[in-house]
Amino acid sequence: MNTLLDAVRTGRCDLVTALITPLTPGERRALLPELTALRREIRSWDWSRRWDAEPTLRALHLAGAACHTGPAAAASWIAARDLRDGRPRDTAHLAALLAPRDPAWRADVAHRLAARTATVEDDYPLIRALLHGTEAPAPTTDGFVHAWARATTTSTDTTGRRPRPRPRPLRVALREDPYTAELVPRLFETATPAPSLTWYDDPRTAGRWPAELAHLATEGTVQRRTLLTGTVGRLLRGGRTGHLAFYTDLLDVLDLTTDERAEHTTDWIALAADAPSPTAGRAQQTLTALFEAGRLPADRLAEMSAAVLFRPEKKLVRAQLVLLCKALRRDAEDRHALLPATTAAFGHPDTALQEKALKLVATHLRPDDDALRAGLALDAEQLGPALRRTAATLLGALADPAAGTDTDGYEETLPAAPARRPLTTAGRSVAETVELVAALAKTDAPTAEETETALDLLVRHAHQDRTALAAALLPALADRHWAHEDAGRADPAHLTAPELLAAAVLGRLDPADLSPRRPIKGRGFGQHCIHDALQRVTTARAREAALRILTDPLPFLLATPTWDCGTLEPHDLLTRLTSYARQGATPAPADFAQALLRVRRDPQAAAAADALATGEGRRLAAWLTADGEPAPHTRHVSDQDRGLRTWWRAERPTLRRIVLEIPERLVIQKEFPAVFHPLGRPRTGTPRCWHWRGQELAHLAVLPQDRETQAVWLLPDLTGCATEEGRGAGEVLSRLAELGGPAGPALHLAVATGLGARHAEDRLAAVDALLVLAARGELDTALLGRDLAELLRLGTVKPNRLADAARTAAATGAYATTWAFLAGSLPAVLADSAGRGAGELLAVAADCVEHCGPGGPLPEGLAPAAARKGTSQLATQARRLHTALTATTG
């Protein structure tokens, strides 16, 4: 026994094999307690020792697996992650030790190992070795199927005379593998395709999975019907486009016959209706081939058309309308089934497709089709306002033929502005405080509302009874290492704001570490990062409150917001300053400075502030009148920062962008604590900082009454979202619009830039910001339109992205608002009509005018564009917009 343990400790796998082989099952089980004890011992080793323990782990893994006599225990030991190292597993010794076991036992262990998703690929060679000679069926878990496909793709021939094994062709590997016929059908049942299936450039190339699967069907190893039904069934299950590409390629390689296509007509229709666009396009092509072969009846074509015409993809809808046109020309009697299906395109967002569908109906509808005409008239109510009158002339009286065309009674529908929630802390118990602090300790990105609530509650209860608060906090923070007495003093640099105050309550902080003179380590990248400056303000205020808990406890915090957005009402701050004066409490400098930055500017409250007859009262009075006014910014156009350009894009044309600059705010530089000074320094919106993301929303609460300044700081990130691969700044913009203070040029420019963001989620957030400003009566549509025109000329905003954002805004019912800012931006688009999406943007503008009919002058350049000949989208939509505007202006 000692000899075996010595062999394990020294990592001699060959000796372990020799010592265990002659042992009986009882003798092997007797070794398990000491092997288990060694395993526990290795777990306790530190990383420096574990680094040298790889031979020991391999030998221990081998010995334990061979000594377990139960299949469940043996599989658990073999799959244990703590017994593995980073190198590939050598299964030869273990397979040799387990080979004499009963075949049923080996098959049971193999299936148990195949069911472990995390380790099945590493254990695949061992699983195959255990199954060899058992005549047991192959495991069918997703992990095993993926591992089998990978091993088959990269299999090697070890029978040759070469010293190294040579690659074996996939066709040979599939022919020689006894599980091929059993596992090939499982390739179509896994949740995701095996990655190795997609290792090809051309699916028809020999040696690639699509071609070899088709060859298996040809030689009879796998039934062709199995491949066909499995592929179609997998496509019907859906998934990501990249995951479905292999299956559609396999169908191409199989080169289905007309009978095989016709057998799955229902499946192709379902795919054309609901599958991702590329897969739906393949299904549509298959159904078109069936139609041309005379194997697609009119009722099935109508079923297909009703589904495809409902899809948003213009290419699919356009192709389906062409197919319908062919079918109606082939047999006019099919119009009773096909024309009602055609009306599914009447509700498409693209009015050009609506018009194409209406023309198709007009071409094939006969004068005596009264019943058919009545049914089509009901569907025609989905048409856009400009097409309704044409439909009424063709189909007879609609339910409301003038709906959407009579704009005299139009009423703008705007979403309600977000309601502010009050932030209350007074009267909340110690238990609530502890629960909140414990939750925030496990949260990576707490909101400003949660943080401010926790800070004020900790300060309040520490002032009332610090001992009771500490007794309640200690068990709730037992999982925090800094909360234990034996952990020594905590490092403030590693604690969040609520944790700082909690550590102070528990006495785990040294007051010297909290001194205002002690520098705060930044978390941003670069000394000029505004996000780092904002984070330092939050951290300094938390350190200040923690220090006062240890030295001179505050009754409560002055800067706790009144509302969840971070705004502090003047009367609340006045009440708190009055209470401080009554209790003889000295305000904390950083806390009072933060309160000034958060207070809503109300000059009428200045007199009451001055009447306090304290230094803080006089400073508040001055802040509410002149000192608190945001600094005006300047604006100019500049080349993109060359510091961001790298060698691989040095040849790209220089991008010009709008830059905003903020002057110095002397009142912050002179009267605020030093940590606030970066917020008052001159700053330009040109450079982008690469700080750690995730805290931007919380930083908004530092200056909740100065949206203009924050918009200047946010503009570089928004521009990066529009011109590069930036992402996420739109969410900050959406929240920024909900704050207080003036909604001036900087905020409008930020919204305009966000409307042209590359990613849809950022554009959607910019639309939210736009609608919030409109609902609160703060949106200057003329200013926004001018900003959009300038951004379009500079190339910062692309017409197609702006069209998508404008369409989203209009769909909420804000047609007049959307047209108001689009009208100012269209001249820039019409002046450069070659830009991608110009016609799409004109279509959105025309749709807005047709709904709300605001009248007004024609945008510059619209008349020449409308006079163009041709059927391009630009010319068509320009004529449509021109007609709508001239109709509303009389």
mmCIF file with all atom_site columns, N, CA and C in Angstrom, residues 646-673:
data_model
loop_
_atom_site.group_PDB
_atom_site.id
_atom_site.type_symbol
_atom_site.label_atom_id
_atom_site.label_alt_id
_atom_site.label_comp_id
_atom_site.label_asym_id
_atom_site.label_entity_id
_atom_site.label_seq_id
_atom_site.pdbx_PDB_ins_code
_atom_site.Cartn_x
_atom_site.Cartn_y
_atom_site.Cartn_z
_atom_site.occupancy
_atom_site.B_iso_or_equiv
_atom_site.pdbx_formal_charge
_atom_site.auth_seq_id
_atom_site.auth_comp_id
_atom_site.auth_asym_id
_atom_site.auth_atom_id
_atom_site.pdbx_PDB_model_num
ATOM 1  N N  . THR A 1 646 ? -4.385  54.206 -36.562 1.00 0.00 ? 646 THR A N  1
ATOM 2  C CA . THR A 1 646 ? -3.339  53.203 -36.471 1.00 0.00 ? 646 THR A CA 1
ATOM 3  C C  . THR A 1 646 ? -2.821  52.875 -37.861 1.00 0.00 ? 646 THR A C  1
ATOM 4  N N  . TRP A 1 647 ? -1.743  52.080 -37.910 1.00 0.00 ? 647 TRP A N  1
ATOM 5  C CA . TRP A 1 647 ? -1.093  51.819 -39.184 1.00 0.00 ? 647 TRP A CA 1
ATOM 6  C C  . TRP A 1 647 ? -2.017  51.143 -40.186 1.00 0.00 ? 647 TRP A C  1
ATOM 7  N N  . TRP A 1 648 ? -2.945  50.278 -39.669 1.00 0.00 ? 648 TRP A N  1
ATOM 8  C CA . TRP A 1 648 ? -3.750  49.512 -40.619 1.00 0.00 ? 648 TRP A CA 1
ATOM 9  C C  . TRP A 1 648 ? -4.880  50.327 -41.210 1.00 0.00 ? 648 TRP A C  1
ATOM 10 N N  . ARG A 1 649 ? -5.183  51.513 -40.672 1.00 0.00 ? 649 ARG A N  1
ATOM 11 C CA . ARG A 1 649 ? -6.203  52.358 -41.291 1.00 0.00 ? 649 ARG A CA 1
ATOM 12 C C  . ARG A 1 649 ? -5.650  53.748 -41.600 1.00 0.00 ? 649 ARG A C  1
ATOM 13 N N  . ALA A 1 650 ? -4.339  53.816 -41.771 1.00 0.00 ? 650 ALA A N  1
ATOM 14 C CA . ALA A 1 650 ? -3.723  55.112 -42.024 1.00 0.00 ? 650 ALA A CA 1
ATOM 15 C C  . ALA A 1 650 ? -4.133  55.686 -43.368 1.00 0.00 ? 650 ALA A C  1
ATOM 16 N N  . GLU A 1 651 ? -4.547  54.808 -44.310 1.00 0.00 ? 651 GLU A N  1
ATOM 17 C CA . GLU A 1 651 ? -4.909  55.283 -45.641 1.00 0.00 ? 651 GLU A CA 1
ATOM 18 C C  . GLU A 1 651 ? -6.363  55.720 -45.733 1.00 0.00 ? 651 GLU A C  1
ATOM 19 N N  . ARG A 1 652 ? -7.116  55.534 -44.664 1.00 0.00 ? 652 ARG A N  1
ATOM 20 C CA . ARG A 1 652 ? -8.516  55.937 -44.707 1.00 0.00 ? 652 ARG A CA 1
ATOM 21 C C  . ARG A 1 652 ? -8.620  57.457 -44.774 1.00 0.00 ? 652 ARG A C  1
ATOM 22 N N  . PRO A 1 653 ? -9.661  57.981 -45.438 1.00 0.00 ? 653 PRO A N  1
ATOM 23 C CA . PRO A 1 653 ? -9.809  59.432 -45.487 1.00 0.00 ? 653 PRO A CA 1
ATOM 24 C C  . PRO A 1 653 ? -10.066 59.990 -44.085 1.00 0.00 ? 653 PRO A C  1
ATOM 25 N N  . THR A 1 654 ? -9.537  61.176 -43.865 1.00 0.00 ? 654 THR A N  1
ATOM 26 C CA . THR A 1 654 ? -9.689  61.809 -42.563 1.00 0.00 ? 654 THR A CA 1
ATOM 27 C C  . THR A 1 654 ? -11.150 62.148 -42.313 1.00 0.00 ? 654 THR A C  1
ATOM 28 N N  . LEU A 1 655 ? -11.638 61.779 -41.144 1.00 0.00 ? 655 LEU A N  1
ATOM 29 C CA . LEU A 1 655 ? -13.026 62.045 -40.779 1.00 0.00 ? 655 LEU A CA 1
ATOM 30 C C  . LEU A 1 655 ? -13.116 63.392 -40.084 1.00 0.00 ? 655 LEU A C  1
ATOM 31 N N  . ARG A 1 656 ? -14.065 64.189 -40.524 1.00 0.00 ? 656 ARG A N  1
ATOM 32 C CA . ARG A 1 656 ? -14.321 65.465 -39.870 1.00 0.00 ? 656 ARG A CA 1
ATOM 33 C C  . ARG A 1 656 ? -15.531 65.316 -38.967 1.00 0.00 ? 656 ARG A C  1
ATOM 34 N N  . ARG A 1 657 ? -15.427 65.912 -37.783 1.00 0.00 ? 657 ARG A N  1
ATOM 35 C CA . ARG A 1 657 ? -16.504 65.772 -36.813 1.00 0.00 ? 657 ARG A CA 1
ATOM 36 C C  . ARG A 1 657 ? -16.718 67.083 -36.087 1.00 0.00 ? 657 ARG A C  1
ATOM 37 N N  . ILE A 1 658 ? -17.877 67.205 -35.463 1.00 0.00 ? 658 ILE A N  1
ATOM 38 C CA . ILE A 1 658 ? -18.209 68.403 -34.686 1.00 0.00 ? 658 ILE A CA 1
ATOM 39 C C  . ILE A 1 658 ? -17.611 68.253 -33.291 1.00 0.00 ? 658 ILE A C  1
ATOM 40 N N  . VAL A 1 659 ? -16.932 69.298 -32.833 1.00 0.00 ? 659 VAL A N  1
ATOM 41 C CA . VAL A 1 659 ? -16.276 69.299 -31.531 1.00 0.00 ? 659 VAL A CA 1
ATOM 42 C C  . VAL A 1 659 ? -16.870 70.411 -30.675 1.00 0.00 ? 659 VAL A C  1
ATOM 43 N N  . LEU A 1 660 ? -17.186 70.097 -29.437 1.00 0.00 ? 660 LEU A N  1
ATOM 44 C CA . LEU A 1 660 ? -17.678 71.080 -28.466 1.00 0.00 ? 660 LEU A CA 1
ATOM 45 C C  . LEU A 1 660 ? -16.617 71.260 -27.383 1.00 0.00 ? 660 LEU A C  1
ATOM 46 N N  . GLU A 1 661 ? -16.443 72.500 -26.949 1.00 0.00 ? 661 GLU A N  1
ATOM 47 C CA . GLU A 1 661 ? -15.451 72.805 -25.911 1.00 0.00 ? 661 GLU A CA 1
ATOM 48 C C  . GLU A 1 661 ? -16.123 73.582 -24.792 1.00 0.00 ? 661 GLU A C  1
ATOM 49 N N  . ILE A 1 662 ? -15.775 73.219 -23.552 1.00 0.00 ? 662 ILE A N  1
ATOM 50 C CA . ILE A 1 662 ? -16.322 73.868 -22.361 1.00 0.00 ? 662 ILE A CA 1
ATOM 51 C C  . ILE A 1 662 ? -15.241 74.732 -21.736 1.00 0.00 ? 662 ILE A C  1
ATOM 52 N N  . PRO A 1 663 ? -15.540 75.983 -21.424 1.00 0.00 ? 663 PRO A N  1
ATOM 53 C CA . PRO A 1 663 ? -14.533 76.832 -20.774 1.00 0.00 ? 663 PRO A CA 1
ATOM 54 C C  . PRO A 1 663 ? -14.399 76.497 -19.297 1.00 0.00 ? 663 PRO A C  1
ATOM 55 N N  . GLU A 1 664 ? -13.474 77.128 -18.675 1.00 0.00 ? 664 GLU A N  1
ATOM 56 C CA . GLU A 1 664 ? -13.236 76.910 -17.248 1.00 0.00 ? 664 GLU A CA 1
ATOM 57 C C  . GLU A 1 664 ? -14.358 77.512 -16.413 1.00 0.00 ? 664 GLU A C  1
ATOM 58 N N  . ARG A 1 665 ? -14.765 76.793 -15.361 1.00 0.00 ? 665 ARG A N  1
ATOM 59 C CA . ARG A 1 665 ? -15.754 77.305 -14.407 1.00 0.00 ? 665 ARG A CA 1
ATOM 60 C C  . ARG A 1 665 ? -14.993 77.690 -13.139 1.00 0.00 ? 665 ARG A C  1
ATOM 61 N N  . LEU A 1 666 ? -14.766 78.992 -12.966 1.00 0.00 ? 666 LEU A N  1
ATOM 62 C CA . LEU A 1 666 ? -13.930 79.461 -11.870 1.00 0.00 ? 666 LEU A CA 1
ATOM 63 C C  . LEU A 1 666 ? -14.536 79.173 -10.507 1.00 0.00 ? 666 LEU A C  1
ATOM 64 N N  . VAL A 1 667 ? -15.864 79.186 -10.407 1.00 0.00 ? 667 VAL A N  1
ATOM 65 C CA . VAL A 1 667 ? -16.483 78.973 -9.103  1.00 0.00 ? 667 VAL A CA 1
ATOM 66 C C  . VAL A 1 667 ? -16.174 77.571 -8.580  1.00 0.00 ? 667 VAL A C  1
ATOM 67 N N  . ILE A 1 668 ? -16.116 76.586 -9.465  1.00 0.00 ? 668 ILE A N  1
ATOM 68 C CA . ILE A 1 668 ? -15.761 75.239 -9.028  1.00 0.00 ? 668 ILE A CA 1
ATOM 69 C C  . ILE A 1 668 ? -14.279 75.157 -8.699  1.00 0.00 ? 668 ILE A C  1
ATOM 70 N N  . GLN A 1 669 ? -13.454 75.852 -9.484  1.00 0.00 ? 669 GLN A N  1
ATOM 71 C CA . GLN A 1 669 ? -12.018 75.825 -9.247  1.00 0.00 ? 669 GLN A CA 1
ATOM 72 C C  . GLN A 1 669 ? -11.636 76.483 -7.925  1.00 0.00 ? 669 GLN A C  1
ATOM 73 N N  . LYS A 1 670 ? -12.369 77.512 -7.526  1.00 0.00 ? 670 LYS A N  1
ATOM 74 C CA . LYS A 1 670 ? -11.977 78.298 -6.353  1.00 0.00 ? 670 LYS A CA 1
ATOM 75 C C  . LYS A 1 670 ? -12.703 77.880 -5.076  1.00 0.00 ? 670 LYS A C  1
ATOM 76 N N  . GLU A 1 671 ? -13.978 77.496 -5.159  1.00 0.00 ? 671 GLU A N  1
ATOM 77 C CA . GLU A 1 671 ? -14.786 77.321 -3.951  1.00 0.00 ? 671 GLU A CA 1
ATOM 78 C C  . GLU A 1 671 ? -15.107 75.864 -3.641  1.00 0.00 ? 671 GLU A C  1
ATOM 79 N N  . PHE A 1 672 ? -14.791 74.944 -4.521  1.00 0.00 ? 672 PHE A N  1
ATOM 80 C CA . PHE A 1 672 ? -15.110 73.547 -4.288  1.00 0.00 ? 672 PHE A CA 1
ATOM 81 C C  . PHE A 1 672 ? -13.859 72.800 -3.841  1.00 0.00 ? 672 PHE A C  1
ATOM 82 N N  . PRO A 1 673 ? -14.007 71.658 -3.161  1.00 0.00 ? 673 PRO A N  1
ATOM 83 C CA . PRO A 1 673 ? -12.837 70.847 -2.790  1.00 0.00 ? 673 PRO A CA 1
ATOM 84 C C  . PRO A 1 673 ? -12.033 70.447 -4.020  1.00 0.00 ? 673 PRO A C  1
#
